Structures are given as C-alpha cells and as structure tokens.
CSV table of C-alpha atoms (C1' of nucleotides) in Angstrom, one decimal:
chain,number,residue,atom,x,y,z
A,1,UNK,CA,94.6,47.6,96.7
A,2,UNK,CA,91.1,47.8,95.1
A,3,UNK,CA,88.6,45.3,96.4
A,4,UNK,CA,85.7,44.5,94.0
A,5,UNK,CA,82.7,43.6,96.1
A,6,UNK,CA,79.8,41.7,94.3
A,7,UNK,CA,79.2,44.3,91.6
A,8,UNK,CA,80.8,47.6,91.0
A,9,UNK,CA,80.7,50.2,88.4
A,10,UNK,CA,84.3,50.9,87.2
A,11,UNK,CA,85.9,54.4,87.1
A,12,UNK,CA,86.2,55.8,83.6
A,13,UNK,CA,89.9,56.1,82.8
A,14,UNK,CA,89.3,58.6,80.1
A,15,UNK,CA,87.7,60.8,82.7
A,16,UNK,CA,90.7,60.6,85.0
A,17,UNK,CA,93.1,61.6,82.3
A,18,UNK,CA,90.7,64.3,81.1
A,19,UNK,CA,90.9,65.8,84.6
A,20,UNK,CA,94.7,65.7,84.7
A,21,UNK,CA,94.9,67.3,81.2
A,22,UNK,CA,92.4,70.0,82.2
A,23,UNK,CA,94.3,70.7,85.4
A,24,UNK,CA,97.6,71.2,83.6
A,25,UNK,CA,96.1,73.3,80.8
A,26,UNK,CA,94.2,75.6,83.2
A,27,UNK,CA,97.0,76.0,85.7
A,28,UNK,CA,99.4,77.0,82.8
A,29,UNK,CA,97.0,79.4,81.2
A,30,UNK,CA,95.5,81.1,84.3
A,31,UNK,CA,97.7,79.9,87.2
A,32,UNK,CA,97.0,78.1,90.4
A,33,UNK,CA,95.2,81.2,91.7
A,34,UNK,CA,92.4,81.2,89.1
A,35,UNK,CA,92.2,77.5,88.5
A,36,UNK,CA,89.1,76.6,90.6
A,37,UNK,CA,87.7,73.2,90.9
A,38,UNK,CA,84.6,74.2,88.9
A,39,UNK,CA,86.7,75.6,86.1
A,40,UNK,CA,88.8,72.4,86.0
A,41,UNK,CA,85.7,70.3,86.0
A,42,UNK,CA,84.1,72.3,83.2
A,43,UNK,CA,87.3,72.1,81.1
A,44,UNK,CA,87.3,68.3,81.6
A,45,UNK,CA,83.6,68.0,80.9
A,46,UNK,CA,82.7,66.5,84.2
A,47,UNK,CA,80.8,67.7,87.3
A,48,UNK,CA,82.8,69.3,90.1
A,49,UNK,CA,81.5,66.5,92.3
A,50,UNK,CA,83.0,63.9,90.1
A,51,UNK,CA,86.4,65.3,90.8
A,52,UNK,CA,86.0,64.3,94.4
A,53,UNK,CA,85.5,60.7,93.5
A,54,UNK,CA,89.0,60.6,92.0
A,55,UNK,CA,90.8,62.9,94.4
A,56,UNK,CA,90.3,63.6,98.2
A,57,UNK,CA,90.3,67.3,97.6
A,58,UNK,CA,91.9,70.0,95.4
A,59,UNK,CA,95.3,69.7,97.0
A,60,UNK,CA,95.3,66.0,96.4
A,61,UNK,CA,94.5,66.7,92.7
A,62,UNK,CA,97.3,69.2,92.3
A,63,UNK,CA,99.9,67.0,94.1
A,64,UNK,CA,98.9,63.9,92.3
A,65,UNK,CA,99.1,65.7,88.9
A,66,UNK,CA,102.6,66.8,89.9
A,67,UNK,CA,103.8,63.3,90.8
A,68,UNK,CA,102.2,61.9,87.6
A,69,UNK,CA,104.2,64.3,85.4
A,70,UNK,CA,107.4,63.8,87.3
A,71,UNK,CA,107.0,60.1,86.8
A,72,UNK,CA,106.6,60.5,83.0
A,73,UNK,CA,109.6,62.9,82.9
A,74,UNK,CA,111.8,60.4,84.6
A,75,UNK,CA,110.7,57.6,82.3
A,76,UNK,CA,111.4,59.8,79.3
A,77,UNK,CA,114.8,60.9,80.6
A,78,UNK,CA,115.9,57.3,81.3
A,79,UNK,CA,114.5,55.8,78.1
A,80,UNK,CA,117.0,53.9,76.0
A,81,UNK,CA,119.6,54.1,78.8
A,82,UNK,CA,122.5,51.8,78.2
A,83,UNK,CA,124.4,50.8,81.4
A,84,UNK,CA,127.5,50.0,79.4
A,85,UNK,CA,127.8,53.1,77.3
A,86,UNK,CA,130.6,55.6,78.1
A,87,UNK,CA,129.7,58.1,80.8
A,88,UNK,CA,129.6,61.1,78.5
A,89,UNK,CA,127.3,59.3,76.1
A,90,UNK,CA,124.9,58.3,78.9
A,91,UNK,CA,124.7,61.9,80.1
A,92,UNK,CA,124.2,63.1,76.6
A,93,UNK,CA,121.3,60.7,76.2
A,94,UNK,CA,119.7,61.9,79.5
A,95,UNK,CA,120.3,65.5,78.4
A,96,UNK,CA,118.7,65.2,74.9
A,97,UNK,CA,115.8,63.1,76.3
A,98,UNK,CA,115.1,65.8,78.8
A,99,UNK,CA,115.3,68.5,76.2
A,100,UNK,CA,112.9,66.8,73.9
A,101,UNK,CA,110.4,65.9,76.6
A,102,UNK,CA,110.3,69.5,77.9
A,103,UNK,CA,110.1,71.0,74.5
A,104,UNK,CA,107.3,68.7,73.4
A,105,UNK,CA,105.4,68.8,76.7
A,106,UNK,CA,106.0,72.3,77.7
A,107,UNK,CA,102.7,72.8,79.5
A,108,UNK,CA,103.3,69.7,81.6
A,109,UNK,CA,106.8,70.8,82.5
A,110,UNK,CA,105.7,74.4,83.3
A,111,UNK,CA,103.1,72.9,85.6
A,112,UNK,CA,105.9,71.1,87.6
A,113,UNK,CA,108.0,74.2,87.7
A,114,UNK,CA,105.1,76.4,88.9
A,115,UNK,CA,104.3,73.7,91.5
A,116,UNK,CA,107.9,73.1,92.7
A,117,UNK,CA,108.2,76.9,93.3
A,118,UNK,CA,105.0,77.1,95.3
A,119,UNK,CA,104.2,76.0,98.9
A,120,UNK,CA,102.3,73.0,97.5
A,121,UNK,CA,105.9,71.6,97.0
A,122,UNK,CA,106.0,71.0,100.8
A,123,UNK,CA,103.3,68.4,100.4
A,124,UNK,CA,105.3,65.9,98.4
A,125,UNK,CA,108.0,63.5,99.5
A,126,UNK,CA,110.9,64.7,97.4
A,127,UNK,CA,113.1,61.8,98.4
A,128,UNK,CA,110.6,59.4,96.7
A,129,UNK,CA,110.6,61.6,93.6
A,130,UNK,CA,114.4,61.6,93.4
A,131,UNK,CA,114.4,57.8,93.6
A,132,UNK,CA,113.0,57.7,90.0
A,133,UNK,CA,116.2,59.5,88.9
A,134,UNK,CA,118.7,57.2,90.6
A,135,UNK,CA,120.3,55.9,87.4
A,136,UNK,CA,121.5,59.4,86.8
A,137,UNK,CA,123.2,59.6,90.1
A,138,UNK,CA,124.7,56.2,89.6
A,139,UNK,CA,126.3,57.4,86.3
A,140,UNK,CA,127.6,60.5,88.0
A,141,UNK,CA,129.0,58.4,90.9
A,142,UNK,CA,130.7,56.1,88.4
A,143,UNK,CA,132.2,59.2,86.7
A,144,UNK,CA,133.6,60.5,90.0
A,145,UNK,CA,135.2,57.1,90.8
A,146,UNK,CA,136.7,56.9,87.3
A,147,UNK,CA,138.1,60.5,87.8
A,148,UNK,CA,136.2,61.7,84.7
A,149,UNK,CA,133.8,63.9,86.7
A,150,UNK,CA,134.6,66.5,89.4
A,151,UNK,CA,134.4,65.2,93.0
A,152,UNK,CA,131.8,67.6,94.2
A,153,UNK,CA,128.3,67.0,95.7
A,154,UNK,CA,125.5,65.5,93.6
A,155,UNK,CA,123.5,68.7,94.2
A,156,UNK,CA,126.1,70.8,92.5
A,157,UNK,CA,126.6,68.4,89.6
A,158,UNK,CA,123.0,67.9,88.8
A,159,UNK,CA,122.3,71.6,89.2
A,160,UNK,CA,124.7,72.3,86.3
A,161,UNK,CA,123.8,69.2,84.3
A,162,UNK,CA,120.0,69.7,84.3
A,163,UNK,CA,118.8,73.1,85.5
A,164,UNK,CA,120.2,75.0,82.6
A,165,UNK,CA,118.5,72.7,80.1
A,166,UNK,CA,115.3,73.1,82.0
A,167,UNK,CA,115.4,76.8,81.7
A,168,UNK,CA,116.5,76.9,78.1
A,169,UNK,CA,113.6,74.6,77.1
A,170,UNK,CA,111.0,76.3,79.3
A,171,UNK,CA,109.1,78.6,76.9
A,172,UNK,CA,107.8,80.8,79.8
A,173,UNK,CA,111.3,81.6,81.0
A,174,UNK,CA,113.2,81.6,77.7
A,175,UNK,CA,111.4,83.1,74.8
A,176,UNK,CA,114.3,83.7,72.4
A,177,UNK,CA,115.6,80.1,72.3
A,178,UNK,CA,114.7,77.6,69.7
A,179,UNK,CA,115.4,73.9,70.2
A,180,UNK,CA,117.6,73.6,67.1
A,181,UNK,CA,120.3,71.0,67.1
A,182,UNK,CA,123.1,73.6,67.4
A,183,UNK,CA,121.6,75.0,70.6
A,184,UNK,CA,121.4,71.5,72.0
A,185,UNK,CA,125.0,70.7,71.1
A,186,UNK,CA,126.3,74.0,72.4
A,187,UNK,CA,124.4,73.7,75.6
A,188,UNK,CA,125.5,70.2,76.3
A,189,UNK,CA,129.1,71.1,75.7
A,190,UNK,CA,128.8,73.8,78.4
A,191,UNK,CA,127.2,71.3,80.8
A,192,UNK,CA,129.8,68.7,80.1
A,193,UNK,CA,132.7,71.2,80.5
A,194,UNK,CA,131.2,72.3,83.8
A,195,UNK,CA,131.2,68.8,85.4
A,196,UNK,CA,134.1,67.1,83.7
A,197,UNK,CA,137.4,66.9,85.6
B,11,UNK,CA,104.5,113.3,88.7
B,12,UNK,CA,102.9,114.1,92.0
B,13,UNK,CA,101.2,117.5,92.3
B,14,UNK,CA,100.7,118.8,95.9
B,15,UNK,CA,97.5,120.9,95.9
B,16,UNK,CA,97.2,123.4,98.8
B,17,UNK,CA,97.4,120.8,101.6
B,18,UNK,CA,97.7,117.1,101.4
B,19,UNK,CA,98.2,114.3,103.8
B,20,UNK,CA,101.3,112.3,102.8
B,21,UNK,CA,101.4,108.6,102.3
B,22,UNK,CA,103.0,106.7,105.1
B,23,UNK,CA,106.2,105.1,103.7
B,24,UNK,CA,106.3,102.6,106.5
B,25,UNK,CA,102.9,101.4,105.5
B,26,UNK,CA,104.0,100.9,101.8
B,27,UNK,CA,107.0,98.8,102.9
B,28,UNK,CA,104.9,96.9,105.4
B,29,UNK,CA,102.5,96.0,102.6
B,30,UNK,CA,105.4,94.7,100.4
B,31,UNK,CA,106.9,92.7,103.3
B,32,UNK,CA,103.5,91.2,104.2
B,33,UNK,CA,103.0,90.3,100.5
B,34,UNK,CA,106.3,88.5,100.3
B,35,UNK,CA,105.9,86.8,103.6
B,36,UNK,CA,102.5,85.5,102.9
B,37,UNK,CA,103.1,84.5,99.3
B,38,UNK,CA,106.0,82.4,100.5
B,39,UNK,CA,104.3,80.8,103.4
B,40,UNK,CA,100.9,80.1,101.9
B,41,UNK,CA,101.4,80.8,98.1
B,42,UNK,CA,99.7,83.1,95.7
B,43,UNK,CA,96.5,81.0,95.9
B,44,UNK,CA,95.8,81.6,99.6
B,45,UNK,CA,97.3,85.1,99.8
B,46,UNK,CA,94.1,87.2,99.7
B,47,UNK,CA,94.1,90.9,99.9
B,48,UNK,CA,92.5,90.8,103.3
B,49,UNK,CA,95.1,88.5,104.7
B,50,UNK,CA,97.9,90.6,103.3
B,51,UNK,CA,96.3,93.7,104.7
B,52,UNK,CA,95.9,92.1,108.1
B,53,UNK,CA,99.6,90.9,108.1
B,54,UNK,CA,100.6,94.5,107.3
B,55,UNK,CA,98.3,95.9,109.9
B,56,UNK,CA,96.3,98.0,107.5
B,57,UNK,CA,92.8,98.0,106.1
B,58,UNK,CA,92.1,96.1,102.9
B,59,UNK,CA,90.9,99.4,101.4
B,60,UNK,CA,94.2,101.1,102.2
B,61,UNK,CA,96.0,98.7,99.9
B,62,UNK,CA,94.0,100.2,97.0
B,63,UNK,CA,95.4,103.6,97.8
B,64,UNK,CA,98.9,102.3,97.1
B,65,UNK,CA,98.1,99.9,94.3
B,66,UNK,CA,95.5,99.9,91.5
B,67,UNK,CA,94.5,96.3,92.3
B,68,UNK,CA,95.9,93.0,93.5
B,69,UNK,CA,97.7,92.2,90.3
B,70,UNK,CA,99.4,95.6,90.4
B,71,UNK,CA,100.5,94.9,94.0
B,72,UNK,CA,102.0,91.5,93.0
B,73,UNK,CA,103.7,92.8,89.8
B,74,UNK,CA,105.1,95.9,91.6
B,75,UNK,CA,106.5,93.7,94.4
B,76,UNK,CA,108.2,91.5,91.8
B,77,UNK,CA,109.8,94.5,90.1
B,78,UNK,CA,110.9,96.0,93.4
B,79,UNK,CA,112.7,92.8,94.4
B,80,UNK,CA,114.3,92.4,91.0
B,81,UNK,CA,115.6,95.9,91.2
B,82,UNK,CA,117.1,95.2,94.6
B,83,UNK,CA,118.7,92.0,93.3
B,84,UNK,CA,120.3,93.7,90.3
B,85,UNK,CA,121.7,96.4,92.6
B,86,UNK,CA,123.2,93.8,94.9
B,87,UNK,CA,124.6,91.7,92.1
B,88,UNK,CA,126.3,94.8,90.5
B,89,UNK,CA,127.6,96.3,93.7
B,90,UNK,CA,131.3,96.9,93.9
B,91,UNK,CA,131.6,96.1,90.2
B,92,UNK,CA,135.0,97.3,88.8
B,93,UNK,CA,135.0,97.8,85.0
B,94,UNK,CA,138.8,97.3,84.8
B,95,UNK,CA,139.0,94.0,86.7
B,96,UNK,CA,139.7,90.8,84.8
B,97,UNK,CA,136.7,89.1,83.4
B,98,UNK,CA,136.8,86.1,85.6
B,99,UNK,CA,137.1,88.3,88.7
B,100,UNK,CA,134.1,90.4,87.6
B,101,UNK,CA,132.0,87.3,87.1
B,102,UNK,CA,133.1,85.9,90.4
B,103,UNK,CA,132.0,89.1,92.1
B,104,UNK,CA,128.6,89.0,90.4
B,105,UNK,CA,128.3,85.3,91.4
B,106,UNK,CA,129.1,85.7,95.0
B,107,UNK,CA,127.0,88.8,95.3
B,108,UNK,CA,124.0,86.8,93.9
B,109,UNK,CA,124.7,83.9,96.2
B,110,UNK,CA,124.8,86.2,99.3
B,111,UNK,CA,121.7,88.2,98.3
B,112,UNK,CA,119.7,85.0,97.7
B,113,UNK,CA,120.9,83.3,100.8
B,114,UNK,CA,120.2,86.3,103.0
B,115,UNK,CA,116.9,87.3,101.4
B,116,UNK,CA,115.6,83.9,100.6
B,117,UNK,CA,111.9,84.8,101.0
B,118,UNK,CA,112.3,87.7,98.6
B,119,UNK,CA,114.1,85.5,96.1
B,120,UNK,CA,111.5,82.7,96.4
B,121,UNK,CA,108.8,85.2,95.7
B,122,UNK,CA,110.4,86.2,92.4
B,123,UNK,CA,110.8,82.5,91.4
B,124,UNK,CA,107.2,81.7,92.2
B,125,UNK,CA,106.2,84.8,90.3
B,126,UNK,CA,108.3,84.2,87.3
B,127,UNK,CA,106.9,80.6,86.9
B,128,UNK,CA,103.3,81.8,87.1
B,129,UNK,CA,101.1,83.4,84.5
B,130,UNK,CA,101.6,86.8,86.4
B,131,UNK,CA,104.9,86.7,84.6
B,132,UNK,CA,103.3,87.7,81.4
B,133,UNK,CA,102.3,91.1,82.9
B,134,UNK,CA,105.8,92.4,83.2
B,135,UNK,CA,108.1,93.8,80.5
B,136,UNK,CA,111.0,91.5,80.8
B,137,UNK,CA,113.2,93.6,78.5
B,138,UNK,CA,113.0,96.4,81.0
B,139,UNK,CA,114.0,94.1,83.8
B,140,UNK,CA,116.9,92.7,81.8
B,141,UNK,CA,118.2,96.2,81.3
B,142,UNK,CA,119.2,96.4,85.0
B,143,UNK,CA,121.5,93.5,84.3
B,144,UNK,CA,123.3,94.9,81.2
B,145,UNK,CA,126.7,95.2,82.8
B,146,UNK,CA,126.7,91.4,83.1
B,147,UNK,CA,126.1,91.1,79.4
B,148,UNK,CA,128.8,93.6,78.6
B,149,UNK,CA,131.3,91.6,80.6
B,150,UNK,CA,130.3,88.4,78.8
B,151,UNK,CA,130.5,90.2,75.4
B,152,UNK,CA,134.0,91.4,76.3
B,153,UNK,CA,135.0,87.9,77.2
B,154,UNK,CA,133.7,86.6,73.9
B,155,UNK,CA,135.7,89.2,72.0
B,156,UNK,CA,138.8,88.4,73.9
B,157,UNK,CA,138.3,84.7,73.2
B,158,UNK,CA,138.1,83.9,76.9
B,159,UNK,CA,134.5,82.9,76.8
B,160,UNK,CA,132.7,80.6,74.4
B,161,UNK,CA,131.0,82.3,71.5
B,162,UNK,CA,127.5,81.0,72.1
B,163,UNK,CA,124.3,83.0,72.8
B,164,UNK,CA,123.8,85.1,75.9
B,165,UNK,CA,120.9,82.9,76.9
B,166,UNK,CA,123.1,79.9,77.1
B,167,UNK,CA,125.9,81.6,78.9
B,168,UNK,CA,123.7,83.2,81.5
B,169,UNK,CA,121.7,80.1,82.0
B,170,UNK,CA,124.9,78.3,83.1
B,171,UNK,CA,126.4,81.2,84.9
B,172,UNK,CA,123.4,82.1,87.1
B,173,UNK,CA,120.6,79.5,87.1
B,174,UNK,CA,122.6,76.9,89.0
B,175,UNK,CA,123.5,79.4,91.7
B,176,UNK,CA,119.9,80.4,92.0
B,177,UNK,CA,118.9,76.8,92.5
B,178,UNK,CA,121.6,76.1,95.0
B,179,UNK,CA,120.8,79.0,97.1
B,180,UNK,CA,117.1,78.6,97.0
B,181,UNK,CA,116.1,76.9,100.2
B,182,UNK,CA,112.8,75.6,98.8
B,183,UNK,CA,114.5,73.7,96.0
B,184,UNK,CA,117.8,72.8,97.6
B,185,UNK,CA,117.4,71.7,101.2
B,186,UNK,CA,120.7,69.9,101.6
B,187,UNK,CA,123.1,72.6,100.6
B,188,UNK,CA,124.7,75.1,103.0
B,189,UNK,CA,126.3,78.3,101.8
B,190,UNK,CA,129.8,77.4,103.1
B,191,UNK,CA,132.8,78.8,101.2
B,192,UNK,CA,133.8,75.5,99.8
B,193,UNK,CA,130.4,75.1,98.1
B,194,UNK,CA,130.6,78.6,96.7
B,195,UNK,CA,134.1,78.0,95.3
B,196,UNK,CA,133.2,74.5,93.9
B,197,UNK,CA,130.1,75.8,92.2
B,198,UNK,CA,131.8,78.9,90.7
B,199,UNK,CA,134.5,76.6,89.3
B,200,UNK,CA,131.9,74.6,87.5
B,201,UNK,CA,130.2,77.7,86.2
B,202,UNK,CA,133.5,79.1,84.9
B,203,UNK,CA,134.5,75.8,83.3
B,204,UNK,CA,131.1,75.8,81.5
B,205,UNK,CA,131.5,79.1,79.9
B,206,UNK,CA,135.2,79.5,79.5
B,207,UNK,CA,136.8,78.7,76.1
C,14,DT,C1',93.0,127.4,115.7
C,15,DT,C1',90.4,126.4,111.7
C,16,DC,C1',90.0,124.5,107.1
C,17,DT,C1',91.1,121.4,103.5
C,18,DA,C1',92.0,117.3,101.0
C,19,DA,C1',93.9,113.1,100.9
C,20,DA,C1',95.0,109.1,103.8
C,21,DA,C1',92.9,105.6,106.1
C,22,DT,C1',89.3,102.7,107.4
C,23,DA,C1',85.1,99.5,108.6
C,24,DA,C1',81.5,97.6,106.5
C,25,DA,C1',79.2,95.9,102.7
C,26,DC,C1',78.9,94.3,97.7
C,27,DG,C1',78.1,90.5,94.4
C,28,DA,C1',80.9,86.8,92.7
C,29,DT,C1',83.2,82.9,93.2
C,30,DC,C1',85.4,79.6,96.1
C,31,DA,C1',86.0,74.3,97.8
C,32,DT,C1',83.1,71.0,99.2
C,33,DT,C1',78.8,68.3,100.3
C,34,DC,C1',74.2,66.4,99.6
C,35,DA,C1',70.4,64.1,97.6
C,36,DT,C1',69.5,61.9,93.5
C,37,DT,C1',70.1,59.6,89.1
C,38,DT,C1',72.8,56.6,86.0
C,39,DA,C1',75.0,52.5,84.5
C,40,DA,C1',77.8,48.6,85.0
C,41,DT,C1',78.0,43.9,87.0
C,42,DG,C1',76.8,39.2,89.3
C,43,DT,C1',72.9,36.4,90.0
D,2,DA,C1',65.2,40.8,84.1
D,3,DC,C1',66.5,42.2,88.4
D,4,DA,C1',69.0,43.7,92.4
D,5,DT,C1',73.1,45.9,93.9
D,6,DT,C1',76.6,49.3,94.3
D,7,DA,C1',79.6,52.7,93.1
D,8,DA,C1',80.1,56.2,89.4
D,9,DA,C1',78.3,60.4,88.2
D,10,DT,C1',75.9,64.6,88.7
D,11,DG,C1',73.2,69.3,89.5
D,12,DA,C1',72.2,72.1,93.0
D,13,DA,C1',73.1,74.0,97.3
D,14,DT,C1',76.2,75.1,101.3
D,15,DG,C1',78.7,78.6,104.1
D,16,DA,C1',83.0,80.8,103.6
D,17,DT,C1',86.0,83.8,101.4
D,18,DC,C1',87.3,86.3,97.4
D,19,DG,C1',88.6,91.2,95.2
D,20,DT,C1',86.9,95.6,95.2
D,21,DT,C1',83.9,99.7,96.3
D,22,DT,C1',81.4,103.0,99.2
D,23,DA,C1',80.5,106.0,102.8
D,24,DT,C1',82.7,107.8,106.6
D,25,DT,C1',86.3,109.2,109.8
D,26,DT,C1',91.0,110.6,110.8
D,27,DT,C1',95.0,113.5,110.3
D,28,DA,C1',98.9,116.3,108.5
D,29,DG,C1',99.8,120.7,106.8
D,30,DA,C1',98.5,125.5,104.8
D,31,DA,C1',96.3,129.6,106.0
DNA sequence: TTCTAAAATAAACGATCATTCATTTAATGT
DNA sequence: ACATTAAATGAATGATCGTTTATTTTAGAA
C-alpha cells in the first residue's frame, strides 16, 4: 500500500512503461548478457539512477518484467472465455488467443522464453503464475470428467496443448512458419487429436 | 587441417573437455550473464588465457559448446535406428532416446535451450544443425506418403512430436514430472495421436 | 641431452558493469 | 508564494568484464 504523506511527487507512469519496453527490446536484441542497466536506461531515456526508484535492483527489474508479460499473456488467452461453451470450442479459443498474442507481441513472448530458460527463472513463484491460468485447467478437468479428454496429468495435457503453439509462433525458433489461417487450423487439429480421448 | 611443424606440444584433450563441462555447468547454475571467462576458467582449472588457445573468443566458446551438445543429442536420438522398422516403432525409438538423453543429461540439454532462446542463437547455421536430424524427417515423409501421418508441414509435425517431450524432460521447466515408464507411454501416445492420420 | 615451438599461464589492459551519492527538479498541501 | 518531500539525475564508486601481453613450461624431434 502506498501512503501519501503531506505532499509527494508522483511517479511518472510513462517512465515506468518506457523502462519495461526498453528492457524487453534490449534483452531481445542483445540478450540478458549485454543488456546493462545503463543501456536500458539510455533506451528508456532516463538516468540509470531513476531505474532504482522503480526497482530494487536489476534482478527485480527483470523478474517484474517477466511477471508483467505473463500477466498480460494470461489475460489475452482467457479473453472472451465462455464457461458454457463446448470444451473443444473453449480450448480452440484459448489456442487462437495465444497464437495471436504471441505473433503480435513476439518480442514480449521471446523475453519470457529467454527468461524461463535462464536461472532467473528460479526467482519467481511459478505456482502464483500458474494461478492466472486456472480456467484452462478447469476446462481440461471438465473434459476428463466428461470422458472427452484423456485421463493423464495436466502437465502432459498442457505440454501438448500449448507448447507446440508457443514454438510455432516464436519467430526466433521457427523462421519458416507464417501465421496463416491454414497453419492455425492444422496445428489446432493436431493438438486436439493429441489430447482427445 | 593441422600441420605439425618439426616439434609441437599437443593440446591437452582433457583440458578441452574440462572447459566444455565447466561452461555447461556454470551457464546452467548462474546463467550466461554471470558466466564470465575467468569463472569458467577457474571451474575448469585452467588460466583464462588458455581458453583463448582453444577458442577464438567467448562467443566462439559458447557457440561451439552448443554445436557439440546438439551433435551428441542427434547421435543419441538416432542410435539403434532401423530403416526397416514400422514408422510408429521408429518414431517411438527416437522419442524414448530423446527422453533418456535429456533426462540423463539435463544440464547439457538446458544449456541448449537457454542458448537457442538467446540472441547467441543467431550465430549458428541452423540448417547445418537440422541436417543431423534428417533421418527423422525421412521417416515422417515416408509416413505421409503411406498415408499414416497427416500431410502437414514438417515444422508442425516435429513441433508436436518433439517439443512436448523436451519440455516434459526439462527439469527447469517441468518440476513435477518423473520419467517413469507410464509417463513416457502416456506422452508418446499423445504425440502419436497428434500426428497420425 | 639439447633445442624448438606451441601450450599454458600470471598479470595487466582499458572498458564496462551494477549500484550509490550528492544535488537538482517539480509536484503538492498550506 | 512558500515549504516540503519524493522524483529524477549526472557523476563517481569499486568490482568485474573480455581480451592481450610477456613469460614460463613442457612434449617431442634431433
């Protein structure tokens, strides 16, 4: 909770978001290795010292940026979710939402992939992150109960439902794929065939 | 080609492999960011300068290490491959080989994942790397011709056949999964259902 | 054994790193 | 208008970075 005491100059929200954008941009272009605080600050048009007003240190900046993007991703995936739709339709909606978010925000997504595969990953509470995606697990659970979906662990199901799409729409890993509608349809059919009973 | 002129002290192969092991170990424990040449050298019990006898520079070390591991992975995946076996059996063999290599060499595999998701990835010729895996593509092609496997692009097929397994057996990404035989069987069934016609 | 040339190294290079400090700027309540 | 307080910053900190240099070590040919 923020306490406003007598008088207080307020943090510039545009600056905060400029820092996040600069972090994502630089990390994708030159990697974690070369993305120094000074370079990020210069890219965001702020002083290096300013960064330490918004974040405890560099690690805090990188972790917070990861969590911020994961949050946006979960919101995008779950948008327009209809509890009452058939299970296959719900999953198709999640799937296409994910595809479009990743395609249209490739630098943000690549940041999270680079982050998740690095030791920084150990600094986040992944259970908390997974909570944002619970509606997906609920749909899968309902599918298992209705004997529409195979009765295997959630890890296996989600790894087939969502990791292929993440790779197909990641420009760094998959250079020959375009996000045309046939690709999306083809790929979803494979994902569905994988998990359906 | 190496020319031996009159007399010549020979490079210590144990040192070379100590450097690779130290690189993999450190990159996995503390990431690309913190894995400095001096730390890698210290871990390998050599001088930082020695490293520059074996590799042009740090980037060369990291790229070479990536290629070395990818080479070993492809050899493991393709081992005991029988041209005449049924298609499903061949893919099952590739699949279990991959699962076991990744499970038993998790730090090596995690290195390649971290590398592939970083901008260092741009420094390798991915077409060359893919060539090591051509037998896999040939099996898939044969399956398409025999109308056993769906007629979609290789990218889509391989992304369903191999990326899920990579995630399931990557300890960093998948902490709750054990490599018991039921998991392997379950997961392969999903992969097969995804790609089969 | 002696000589040779590359392997191997310790020490040093300038550059850049993450972070802090001393100071200035700019909102806000009075 | 003024006082207050945090936002914002430029400059400096010591540490560490990747790489090079000058020197020593060592395996093998003569």
